[in-house]
Short mmCIF file of C-alpha atoms and ligand atoms in Angstrom, two decimals:
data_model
loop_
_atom_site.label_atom_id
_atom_site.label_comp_id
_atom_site.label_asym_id
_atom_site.label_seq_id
_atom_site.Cartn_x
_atom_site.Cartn_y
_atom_site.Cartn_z
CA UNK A 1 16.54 20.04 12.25
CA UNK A 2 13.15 20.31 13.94
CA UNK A 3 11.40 17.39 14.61
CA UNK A 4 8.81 16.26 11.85
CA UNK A 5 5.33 15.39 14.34
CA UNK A 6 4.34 13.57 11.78
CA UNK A 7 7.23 10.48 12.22
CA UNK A 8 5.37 9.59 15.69
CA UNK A 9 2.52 7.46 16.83
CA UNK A 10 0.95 8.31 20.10
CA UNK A 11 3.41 6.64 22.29
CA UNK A 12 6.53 8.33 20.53
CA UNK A 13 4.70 11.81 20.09
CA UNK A 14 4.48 11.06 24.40
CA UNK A 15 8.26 10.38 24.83
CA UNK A 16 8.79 13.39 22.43
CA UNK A 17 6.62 15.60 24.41
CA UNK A 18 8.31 14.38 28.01
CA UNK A 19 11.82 15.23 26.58
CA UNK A 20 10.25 19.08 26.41
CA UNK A 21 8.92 18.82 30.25
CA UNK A 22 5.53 18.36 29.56
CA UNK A 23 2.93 15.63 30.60
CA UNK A 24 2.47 13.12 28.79
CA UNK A 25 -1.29 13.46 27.91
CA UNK A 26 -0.57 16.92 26.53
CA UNK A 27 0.83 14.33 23.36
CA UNK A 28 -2.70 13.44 22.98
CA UNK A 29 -4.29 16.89 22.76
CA UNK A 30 -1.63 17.88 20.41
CA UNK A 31 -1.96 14.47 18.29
CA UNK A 32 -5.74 15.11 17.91
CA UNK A 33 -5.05 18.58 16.67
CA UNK A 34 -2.88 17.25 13.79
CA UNK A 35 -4.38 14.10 12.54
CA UNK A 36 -8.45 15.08 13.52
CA UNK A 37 -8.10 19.28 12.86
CA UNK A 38 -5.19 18.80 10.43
CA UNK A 39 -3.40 21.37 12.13
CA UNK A 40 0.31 22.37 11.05
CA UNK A 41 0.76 25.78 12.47
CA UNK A 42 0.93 25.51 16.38
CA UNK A 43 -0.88 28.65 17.46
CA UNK A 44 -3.46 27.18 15.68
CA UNK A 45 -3.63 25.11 19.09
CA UNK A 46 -5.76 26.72 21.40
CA UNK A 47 -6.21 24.89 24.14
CA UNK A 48 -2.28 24.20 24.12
CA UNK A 49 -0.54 26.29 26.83
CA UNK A 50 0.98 29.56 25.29
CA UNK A 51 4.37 27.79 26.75
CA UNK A 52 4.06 24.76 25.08
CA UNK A 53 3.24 26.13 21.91
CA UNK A 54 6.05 28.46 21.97
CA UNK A 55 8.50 24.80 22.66
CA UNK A 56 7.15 23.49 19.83
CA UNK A 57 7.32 26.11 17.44
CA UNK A 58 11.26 26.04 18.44
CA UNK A 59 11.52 22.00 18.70
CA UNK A 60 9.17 20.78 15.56
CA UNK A 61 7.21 20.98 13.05
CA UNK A 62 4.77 19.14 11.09
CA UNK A 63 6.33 18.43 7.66
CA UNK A 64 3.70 18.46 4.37
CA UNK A 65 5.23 17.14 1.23
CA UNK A 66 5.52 19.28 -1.63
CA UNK A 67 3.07 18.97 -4.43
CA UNK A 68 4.78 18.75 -8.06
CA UNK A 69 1.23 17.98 -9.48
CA UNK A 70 -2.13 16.80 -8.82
CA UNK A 71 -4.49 15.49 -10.93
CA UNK A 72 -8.32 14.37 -11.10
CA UNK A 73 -9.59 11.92 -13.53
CA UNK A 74 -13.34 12.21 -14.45
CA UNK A 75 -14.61 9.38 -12.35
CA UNK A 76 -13.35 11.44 -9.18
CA UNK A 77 -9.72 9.57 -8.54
CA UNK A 78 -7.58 12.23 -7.40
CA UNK A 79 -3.72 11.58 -8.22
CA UNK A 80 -1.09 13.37 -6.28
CA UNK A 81 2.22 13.63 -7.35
CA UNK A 82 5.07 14.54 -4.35
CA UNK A 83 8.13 15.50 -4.45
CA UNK A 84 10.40 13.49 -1.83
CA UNK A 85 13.85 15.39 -2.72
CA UNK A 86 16.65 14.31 -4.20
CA UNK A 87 15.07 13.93 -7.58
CA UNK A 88 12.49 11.05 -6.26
CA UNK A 89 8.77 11.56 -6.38
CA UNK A 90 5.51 9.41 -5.47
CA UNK A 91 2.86 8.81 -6.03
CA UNK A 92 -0.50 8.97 -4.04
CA UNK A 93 -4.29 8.40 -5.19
CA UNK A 94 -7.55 8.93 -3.54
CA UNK A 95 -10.37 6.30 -5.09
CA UNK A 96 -14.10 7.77 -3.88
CA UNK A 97 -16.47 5.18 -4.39
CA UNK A 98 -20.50 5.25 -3.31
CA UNK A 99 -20.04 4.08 0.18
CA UNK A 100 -15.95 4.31 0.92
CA UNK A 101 -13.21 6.70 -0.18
CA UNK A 102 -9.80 4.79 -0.53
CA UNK A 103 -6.63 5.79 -0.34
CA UNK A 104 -3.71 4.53 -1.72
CA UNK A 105 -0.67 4.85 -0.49
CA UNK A 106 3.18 4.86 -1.13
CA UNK A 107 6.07 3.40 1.03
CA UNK A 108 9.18 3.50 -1.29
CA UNK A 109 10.69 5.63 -3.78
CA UNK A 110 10.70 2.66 -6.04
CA UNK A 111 10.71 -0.65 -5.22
CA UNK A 112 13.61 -3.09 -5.21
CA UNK A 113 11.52 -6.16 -5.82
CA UNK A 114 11.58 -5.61 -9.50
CA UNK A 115 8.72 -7.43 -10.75
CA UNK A 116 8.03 -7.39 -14.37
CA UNK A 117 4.75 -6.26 -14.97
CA UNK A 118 5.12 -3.35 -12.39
CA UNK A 119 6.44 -0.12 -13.55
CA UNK A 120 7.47 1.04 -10.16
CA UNK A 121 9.84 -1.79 -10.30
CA UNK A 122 11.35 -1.56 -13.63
CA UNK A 123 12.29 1.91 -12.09
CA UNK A 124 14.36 0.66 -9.53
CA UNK A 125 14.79 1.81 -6.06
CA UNK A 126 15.90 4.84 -4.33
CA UNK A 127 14.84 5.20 -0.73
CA UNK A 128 12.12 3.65 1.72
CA UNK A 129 10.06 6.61 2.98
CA UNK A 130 9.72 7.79 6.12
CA UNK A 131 6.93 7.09 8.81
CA UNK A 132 6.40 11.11 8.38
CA UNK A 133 6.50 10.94 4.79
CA UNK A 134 4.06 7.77 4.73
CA UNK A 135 1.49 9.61 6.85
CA UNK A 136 2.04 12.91 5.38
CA UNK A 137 -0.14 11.34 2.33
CA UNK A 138 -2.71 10.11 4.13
CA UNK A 139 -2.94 13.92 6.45
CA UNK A 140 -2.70 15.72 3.34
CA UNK A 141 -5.30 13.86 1.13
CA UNK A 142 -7.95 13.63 4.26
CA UNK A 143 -7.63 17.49 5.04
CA UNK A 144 -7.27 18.71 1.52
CA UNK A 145 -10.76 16.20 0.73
CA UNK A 146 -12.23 17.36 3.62
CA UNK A 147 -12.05 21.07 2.61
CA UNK A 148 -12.99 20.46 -1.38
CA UNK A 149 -15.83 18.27 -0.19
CA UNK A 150 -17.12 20.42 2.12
CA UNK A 151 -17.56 17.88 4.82
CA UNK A 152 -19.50 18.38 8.12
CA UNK A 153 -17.50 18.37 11.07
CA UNK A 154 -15.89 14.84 12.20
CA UNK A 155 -17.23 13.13 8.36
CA UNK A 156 -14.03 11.52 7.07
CA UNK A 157 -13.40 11.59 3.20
CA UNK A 158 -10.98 8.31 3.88
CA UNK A 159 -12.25 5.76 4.90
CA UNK A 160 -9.53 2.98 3.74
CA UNK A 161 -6.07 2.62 3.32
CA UNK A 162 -4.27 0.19 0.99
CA UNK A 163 -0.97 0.07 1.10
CA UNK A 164 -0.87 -0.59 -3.06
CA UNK A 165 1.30 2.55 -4.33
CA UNK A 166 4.66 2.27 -5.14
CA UNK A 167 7.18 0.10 -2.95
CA UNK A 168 7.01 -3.09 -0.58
CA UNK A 169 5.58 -2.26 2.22
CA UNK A 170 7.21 -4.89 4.45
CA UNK A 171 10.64 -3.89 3.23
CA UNK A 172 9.72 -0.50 4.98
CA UNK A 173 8.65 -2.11 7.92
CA UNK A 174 10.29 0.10 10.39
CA UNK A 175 8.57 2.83 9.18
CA UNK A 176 5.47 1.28 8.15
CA UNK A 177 4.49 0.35 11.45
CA UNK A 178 4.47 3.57 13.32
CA UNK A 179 2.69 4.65 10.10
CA UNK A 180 -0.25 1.81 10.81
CA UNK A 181 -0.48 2.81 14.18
CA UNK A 182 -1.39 5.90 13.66
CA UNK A 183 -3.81 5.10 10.95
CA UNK A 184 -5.70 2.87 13.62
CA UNK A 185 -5.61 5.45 16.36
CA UNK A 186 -8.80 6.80 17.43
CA UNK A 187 -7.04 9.84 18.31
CA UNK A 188 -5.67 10.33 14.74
CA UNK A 189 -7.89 8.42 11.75
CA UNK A 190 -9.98 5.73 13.97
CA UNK A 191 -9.91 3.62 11.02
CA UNK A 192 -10.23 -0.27 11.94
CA UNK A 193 -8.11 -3.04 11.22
CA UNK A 194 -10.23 -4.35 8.74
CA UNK A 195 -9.90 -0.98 6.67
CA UNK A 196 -6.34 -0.94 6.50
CA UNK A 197 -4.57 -3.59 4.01
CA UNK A 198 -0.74 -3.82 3.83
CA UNK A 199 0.00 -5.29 0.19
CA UNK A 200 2.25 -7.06 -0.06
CA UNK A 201 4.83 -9.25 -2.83
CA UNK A 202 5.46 -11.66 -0.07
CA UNK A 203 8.58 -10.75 2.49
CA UNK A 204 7.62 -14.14 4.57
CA UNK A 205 9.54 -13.11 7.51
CA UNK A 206 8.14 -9.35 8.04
CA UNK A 207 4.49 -11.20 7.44
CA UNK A 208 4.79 -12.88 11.07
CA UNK A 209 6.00 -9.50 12.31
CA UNK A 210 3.19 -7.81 11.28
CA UNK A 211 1.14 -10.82 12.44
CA UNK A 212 2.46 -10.01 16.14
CA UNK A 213 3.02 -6.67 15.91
CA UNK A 214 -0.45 -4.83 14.23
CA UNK A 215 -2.34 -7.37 12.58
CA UNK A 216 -4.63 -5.41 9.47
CA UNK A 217 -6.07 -6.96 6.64
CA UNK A 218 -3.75 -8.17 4.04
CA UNK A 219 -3.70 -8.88 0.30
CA UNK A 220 -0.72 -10.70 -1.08
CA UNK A 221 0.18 -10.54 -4.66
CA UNK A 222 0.52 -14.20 -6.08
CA UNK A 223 0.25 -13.74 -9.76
CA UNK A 224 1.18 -17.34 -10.44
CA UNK A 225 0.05 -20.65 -9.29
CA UNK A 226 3.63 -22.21 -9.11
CA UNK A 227 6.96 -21.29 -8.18
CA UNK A 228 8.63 -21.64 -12.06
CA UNK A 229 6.66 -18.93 -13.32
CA UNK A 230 6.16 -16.16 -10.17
CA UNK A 231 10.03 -17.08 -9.84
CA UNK A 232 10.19 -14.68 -12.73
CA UNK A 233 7.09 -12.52 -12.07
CA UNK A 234 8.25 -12.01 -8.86
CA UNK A 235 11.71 -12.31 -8.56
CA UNK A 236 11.92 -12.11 -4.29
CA UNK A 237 9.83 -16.17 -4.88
CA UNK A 238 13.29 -17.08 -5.24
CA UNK A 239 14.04 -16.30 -1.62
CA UNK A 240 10.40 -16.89 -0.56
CA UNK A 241 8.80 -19.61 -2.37
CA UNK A 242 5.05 -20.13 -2.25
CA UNK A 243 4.82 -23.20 0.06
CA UNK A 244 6.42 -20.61 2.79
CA UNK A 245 4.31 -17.92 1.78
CA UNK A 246 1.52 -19.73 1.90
CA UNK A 247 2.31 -21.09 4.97
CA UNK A 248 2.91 -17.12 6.75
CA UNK A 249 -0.53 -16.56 5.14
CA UNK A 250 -2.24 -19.08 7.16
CA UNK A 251 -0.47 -18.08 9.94
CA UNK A 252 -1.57 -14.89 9.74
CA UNK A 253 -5.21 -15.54 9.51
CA UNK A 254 -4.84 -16.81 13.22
CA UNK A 255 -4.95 -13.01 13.82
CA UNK A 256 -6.34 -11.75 11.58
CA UNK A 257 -9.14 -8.96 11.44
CA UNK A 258 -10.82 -10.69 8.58
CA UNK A 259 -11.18 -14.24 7.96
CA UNK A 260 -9.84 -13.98 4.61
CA UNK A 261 -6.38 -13.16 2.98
CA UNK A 262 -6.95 -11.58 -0.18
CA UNK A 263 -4.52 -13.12 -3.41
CA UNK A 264 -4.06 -10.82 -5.97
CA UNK A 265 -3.11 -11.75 -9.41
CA UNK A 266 -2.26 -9.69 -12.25
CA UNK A 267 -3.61 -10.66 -15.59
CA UNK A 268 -1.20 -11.28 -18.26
CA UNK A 269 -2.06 -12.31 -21.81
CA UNK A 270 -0.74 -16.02 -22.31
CA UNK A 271 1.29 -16.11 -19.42
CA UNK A 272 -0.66 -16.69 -16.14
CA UNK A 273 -4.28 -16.65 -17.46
CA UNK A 274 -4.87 -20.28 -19.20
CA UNK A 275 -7.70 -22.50 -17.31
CA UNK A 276 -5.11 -24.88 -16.54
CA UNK A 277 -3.50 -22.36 -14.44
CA UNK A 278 -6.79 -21.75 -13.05
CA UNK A 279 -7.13 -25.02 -12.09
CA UNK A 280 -3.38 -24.99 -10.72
CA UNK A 281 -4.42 -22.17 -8.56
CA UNK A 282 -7.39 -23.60 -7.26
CA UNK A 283 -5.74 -26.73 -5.87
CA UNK A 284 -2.43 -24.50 -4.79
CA UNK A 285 -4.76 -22.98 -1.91
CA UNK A 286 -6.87 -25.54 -1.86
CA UNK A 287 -3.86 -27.85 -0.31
CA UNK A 288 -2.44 -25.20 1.15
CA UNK A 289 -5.69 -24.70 3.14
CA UNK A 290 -6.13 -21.12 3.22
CA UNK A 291 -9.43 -19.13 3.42
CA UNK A 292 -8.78 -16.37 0.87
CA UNK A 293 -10.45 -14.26 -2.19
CA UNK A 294 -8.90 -13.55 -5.22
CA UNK A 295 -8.98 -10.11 -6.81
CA UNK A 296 -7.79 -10.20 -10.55
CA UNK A 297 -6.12 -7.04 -11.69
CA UNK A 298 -6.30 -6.55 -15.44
CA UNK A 299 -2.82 -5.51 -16.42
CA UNK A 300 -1.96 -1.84 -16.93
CA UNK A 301 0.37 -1.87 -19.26
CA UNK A 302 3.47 0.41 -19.72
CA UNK A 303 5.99 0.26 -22.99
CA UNK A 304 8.94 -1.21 -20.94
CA UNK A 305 7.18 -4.48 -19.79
CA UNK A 306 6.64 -6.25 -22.99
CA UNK A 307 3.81 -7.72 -21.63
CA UNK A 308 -0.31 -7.06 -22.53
CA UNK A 309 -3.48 -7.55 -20.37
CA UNK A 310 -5.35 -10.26 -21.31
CA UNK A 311 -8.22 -9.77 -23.08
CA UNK A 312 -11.65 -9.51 -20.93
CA UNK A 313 -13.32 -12.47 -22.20
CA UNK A 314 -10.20 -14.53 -20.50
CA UNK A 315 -10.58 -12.82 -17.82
CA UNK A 316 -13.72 -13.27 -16.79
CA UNK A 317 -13.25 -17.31 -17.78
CA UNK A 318 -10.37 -17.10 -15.67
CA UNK A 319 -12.46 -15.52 -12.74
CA UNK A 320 -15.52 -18.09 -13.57
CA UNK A 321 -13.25 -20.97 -12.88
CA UNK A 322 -12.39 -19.72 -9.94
CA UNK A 323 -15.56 -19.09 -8.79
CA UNK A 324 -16.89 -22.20 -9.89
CA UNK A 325 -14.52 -24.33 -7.65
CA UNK A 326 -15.84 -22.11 -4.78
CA UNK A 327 -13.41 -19.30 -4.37
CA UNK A 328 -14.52 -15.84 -3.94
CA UNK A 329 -13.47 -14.15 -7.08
CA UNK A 330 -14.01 -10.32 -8.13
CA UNK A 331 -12.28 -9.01 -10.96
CA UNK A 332 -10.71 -5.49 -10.21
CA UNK A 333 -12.25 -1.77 -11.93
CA UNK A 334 -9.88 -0.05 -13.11
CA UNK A 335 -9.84 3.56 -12.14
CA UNK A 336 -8.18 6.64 -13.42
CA UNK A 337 -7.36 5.28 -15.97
CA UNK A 338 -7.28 8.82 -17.75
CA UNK A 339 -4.44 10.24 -15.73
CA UNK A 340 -2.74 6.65 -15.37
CA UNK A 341 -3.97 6.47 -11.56
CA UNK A 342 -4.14 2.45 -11.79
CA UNK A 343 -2.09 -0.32 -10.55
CA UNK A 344 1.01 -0.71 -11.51
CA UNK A 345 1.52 2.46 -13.16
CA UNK A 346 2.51 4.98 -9.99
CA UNK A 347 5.65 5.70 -11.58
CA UNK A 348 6.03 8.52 -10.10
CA UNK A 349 10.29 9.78 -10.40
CA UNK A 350 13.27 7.60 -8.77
CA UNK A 351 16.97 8.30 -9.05
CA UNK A 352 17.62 4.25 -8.96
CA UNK A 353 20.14 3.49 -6.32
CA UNK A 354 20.46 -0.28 -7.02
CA UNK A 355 21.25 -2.57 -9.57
CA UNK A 356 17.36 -3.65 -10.32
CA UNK A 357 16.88 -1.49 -13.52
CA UNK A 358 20.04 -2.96 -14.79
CA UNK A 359 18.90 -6.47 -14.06
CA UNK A 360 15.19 -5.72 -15.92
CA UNK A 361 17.15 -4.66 -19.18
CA UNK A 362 19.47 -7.80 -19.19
CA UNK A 363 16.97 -10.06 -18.57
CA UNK A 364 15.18 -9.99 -22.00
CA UNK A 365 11.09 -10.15 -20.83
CA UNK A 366 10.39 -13.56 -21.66
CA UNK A 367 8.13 -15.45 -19.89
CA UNK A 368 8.61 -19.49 -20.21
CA UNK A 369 5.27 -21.02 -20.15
CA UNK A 370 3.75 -22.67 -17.34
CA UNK A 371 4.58 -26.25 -16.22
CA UNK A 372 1.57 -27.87 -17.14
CA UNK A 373 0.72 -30.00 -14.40
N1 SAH B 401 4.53 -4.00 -3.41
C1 SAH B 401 3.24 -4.38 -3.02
C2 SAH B 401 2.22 -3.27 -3.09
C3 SAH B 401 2.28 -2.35 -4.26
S1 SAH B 401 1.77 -2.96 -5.81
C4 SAH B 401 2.76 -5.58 -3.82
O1 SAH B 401 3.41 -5.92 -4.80
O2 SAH B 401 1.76 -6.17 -3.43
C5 SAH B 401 0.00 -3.11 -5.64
C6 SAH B 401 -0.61 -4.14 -6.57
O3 SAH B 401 -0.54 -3.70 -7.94
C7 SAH B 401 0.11 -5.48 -6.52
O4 SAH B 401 -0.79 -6.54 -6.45
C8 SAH B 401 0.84 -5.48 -7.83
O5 SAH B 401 1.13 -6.77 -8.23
C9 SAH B 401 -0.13 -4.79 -8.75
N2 SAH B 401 0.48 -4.33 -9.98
C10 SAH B 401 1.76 -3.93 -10.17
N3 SAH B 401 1.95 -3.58 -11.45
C11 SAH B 401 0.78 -3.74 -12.09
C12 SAH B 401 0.33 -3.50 -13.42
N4 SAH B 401 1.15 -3.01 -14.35
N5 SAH B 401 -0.95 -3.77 -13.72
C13 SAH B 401 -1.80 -4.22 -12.77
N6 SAH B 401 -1.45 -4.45 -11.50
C14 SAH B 401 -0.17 -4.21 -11.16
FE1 SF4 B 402 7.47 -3.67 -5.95
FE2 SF4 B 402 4.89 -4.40 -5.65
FE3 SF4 B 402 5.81 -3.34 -7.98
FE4 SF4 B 402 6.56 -5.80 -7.27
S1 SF4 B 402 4.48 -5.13 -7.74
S2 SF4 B 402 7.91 -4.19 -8.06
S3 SF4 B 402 6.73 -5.59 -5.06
S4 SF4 B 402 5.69 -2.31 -6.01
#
C-alpha cells in the first residue's frame, strides 16, 4: 500500500523522501504543502519537480478519513463523525470560541481504561489510531474551517488542540508523539506548547516520557481526592495510585510549558462532590505540592452510567471551596450540547476487542462513599 504522508513528522517525512532519491529539504517543501496549503493531490505541488511528483503519486498518498456524518450545534461546535474501518468510528469536535478555536481530538477507537462515568469507556476498546489517522482530524477540520470561514491567507481556524476525545492518549503513545510533533511544527500548524494539552487518566510511566520526549501542557483527570473512590472511577488508580501520579505531575512541571498542571474532575451527584471531599482535595495537592488549576466538568450523562451530574448549586460550592483555599478553580461550559458534542459523550462506534464492556456490566455501578477523613 502507498504510504499515508500523513503518519510522518518532519524528520520521518525526510527519511521517507531520501528512500525515493531526493534531498532531504525537498521533505520540507512538500510538508508545508500538506499541513499549511492542505494539499492531498500532488500536482497540486508546483514548485515540486515534475519527477518528484510523479514518485510520489506512485509511492504515497495523503490519506483523509471518511466522513459518516458531521454535525453543527447552534453555538458553532462542529462534530465530525469518521469512519476508521472495521466497524469503528470517532469522534472529532471543533469548539470556536471569541479569541481561540479548539479542537478536540481522538486517539483510540475506544478506550480500555473503562472509567465509569465515560461513555467511550463503557464501549470498550478496539484499536489505538494511527499517527496518520490522529492528524488526519486535525488537517481535515483546519482546511475544511478554513474554506467555510473564509479565512485570509495564513489565519488559522485552530488554534488549540486537546487531546480530550475518545481514548488515552498515553496508551497511544507511539503514535501520539509523531502526532504532537507535527502539531508543534512551524512548518505544519506552528502551534506552541502551551496550546497543545495531552489529557490524560494518568499512565504514570508514559507521563515522564512525554516529560522528556515533547513536553505540552497537560491536564490530568483526578475525579477523586483519594485512592478508595478514583480506584473505582478510574479503574487504571489501581496500577497507578495518586501519590505516584501526583508525584509524575510534579515532575513534569520541571518542564513544563506552563507552570500549572491542570486537574480535572468530573462532577458526580453524591459521589465526589461533598465539601468534605473538597476539603480532601485541597490538602491532597496541597501536600503533594503541586502548582495546578482545577477545571470541574459537569457530568454528561449517558443511560448506561447510572450516574447524574450534580446539581449546579453544588457545583459551584464545590468550586467556591476550592477557590477559597486558593486554588484556581473554573467550572467547565458545556458545549454542543445539542448534538451531544461534550465530554464524555464521543461515543462515536467500536467493535470492542477486550474484555472492558464485560467488566462495566458485572460490576453493578455502585459507588461506595468516600472515606471521610
Ligand atoms: N482519556 C483521557 C482523555 C479523554 S477524556 C482522560 O481521561 O483524561 C477527556 C475528559 O472528559 C476527561 O477529563 C474525562 O474524565 C472527561 N469525561 C469523560 N466522561 C465524561 C462525562 N460523561 N461527563 C463529563 N466529563 C467526562
Ligand atoms: Fe478512557 Fe478518558 Fe474515558 Fe477514562 S475518561 S474511559 S481514560 S477516554
Amino acid at each position: 500500500m502507498a504510504a499515508n504522508l500523513l503518519d510522518f513528522d518532519l524528520e520521518g517525512l525526510a527519511a521517507f523522501c531520501g528512500s525515493l532519491g531526493e534531498k532531504r529539504f525537498r521533505a520540507t517543501q512538500l510538508f508545508r504543502w500538506i499541513h499549511q496549503k492542505g494539499a492531498s493531490d500532488f500536482a497540486q505541488m508546483s514548485d515540486l519537480a515534475k519527477s518528484l511528483r510523479d514518485k510520489l503519486a506512485d509511492a504515497a498518498e495523503i490519506r483523509p478519513l471518511s466522513v459518516v456524518s458531521e454535525h453543527v450545534s447552534d453555538d458553532g461546535t462542529v462534530k465530525w463523525l469518521f469512519d476508521v474501518g472495521a466497524g469503528d468510528a470517532i469522534e472529532t469536535v471543533f469548539i470556536p470560541e471569541v479569541d481561540r478555536g479548539t479542537l478536540c481530538i481522538s486517539s483510540q477507537a475506544g478506550c480500555a481504561v473503562g472509567c465509569r462515568f465515560c461513555s467511550t469507556g463503557h464501549q470498550g476498546f478496539s484499536r489505538n489510531l494511527t499517527t496518520g489517522e490522529i492528524l488526519a482530524q486535525l488537517w481535515q477540520a483546519e482546511h475544511q474551517l478554513r474554506r467555510r470561514l473564509n479565512l485570509a491567507a495564513g489565519e488559522r481556524a485552530i488554534t488549540n488542540v486537546v487531546m480530550m476525545g475518545m481514548g488515552e492518549p498515553l496508551q497511544n503513545y507511539s503514535a501520539l508523539l509523531p502526532a504532537l510533533r507535527v502539531m508543534l511544527d512551524d512548518h505544519a500548524y506552528g502551534l506552541s506548547r502551551r496550546r497543545v494539552t495531552v489529557s490524560s487518566s494518568g499512565v504514570v510511566p508514559m507521563i515522564e516520557r512525554l516529560r522528556e520526549d515533547c513536553p505540552v501542557a497537560l491536564a490530568v483527570s483526578l475525579h477523586a481526592p483519594d485512592d478508595a473512590l478514583r480506584d473505582q472511577l478510574v479503574p487504571l488508580n489501581k496500577k497507578y495510585p495518586l501519590q505516584e501520579l501526583l508525584a509524575a505531575c510534579r515532575r513534569y512541571l520541571a518542564s513544563a510549558p506552563r507552570d500549572f498542571i491542570t486537574f480535572e474532575y468530573c462532577m458526580l451527584d453524591g459521589v465526589n462532590d461533598s465539601p468534605t471531599q473538597a476539603d480532601a482535595l485541597v490538602r491532597l495537592v496541597r501536600d503533594a505540592d503541586i502548582a495546578c488549576k482545577f477545571n470541574l466538568i459537569p457530568f454528561n450523562p449517558f443511560p448506561a452510567s447510572g450516574l447524574t451530574r450534580s446539581p449546579r448549586e453544588r457545583v459551584l460550592a464545590f468550586a467556591q471551596r476550592l477557590q477559597d483555599a486558593g486554588l484556581v478553580t473554573t467550572v467547565r461550559k458545556t458545549r454542543g450540547d445539542d448534538i451531544d458534542a461534550a465530554c464524555g459523550q464521543l461515543a462515536g462506534e467500536v467493535q470492542d476487542r477486550t474484555r472492558v464492556v464485560a467488566r462495566l456490566r458485572r460490576v453493578p455501578v455502585v459507588v461506595q462513599p468516600v472515606q471521610r477523613v
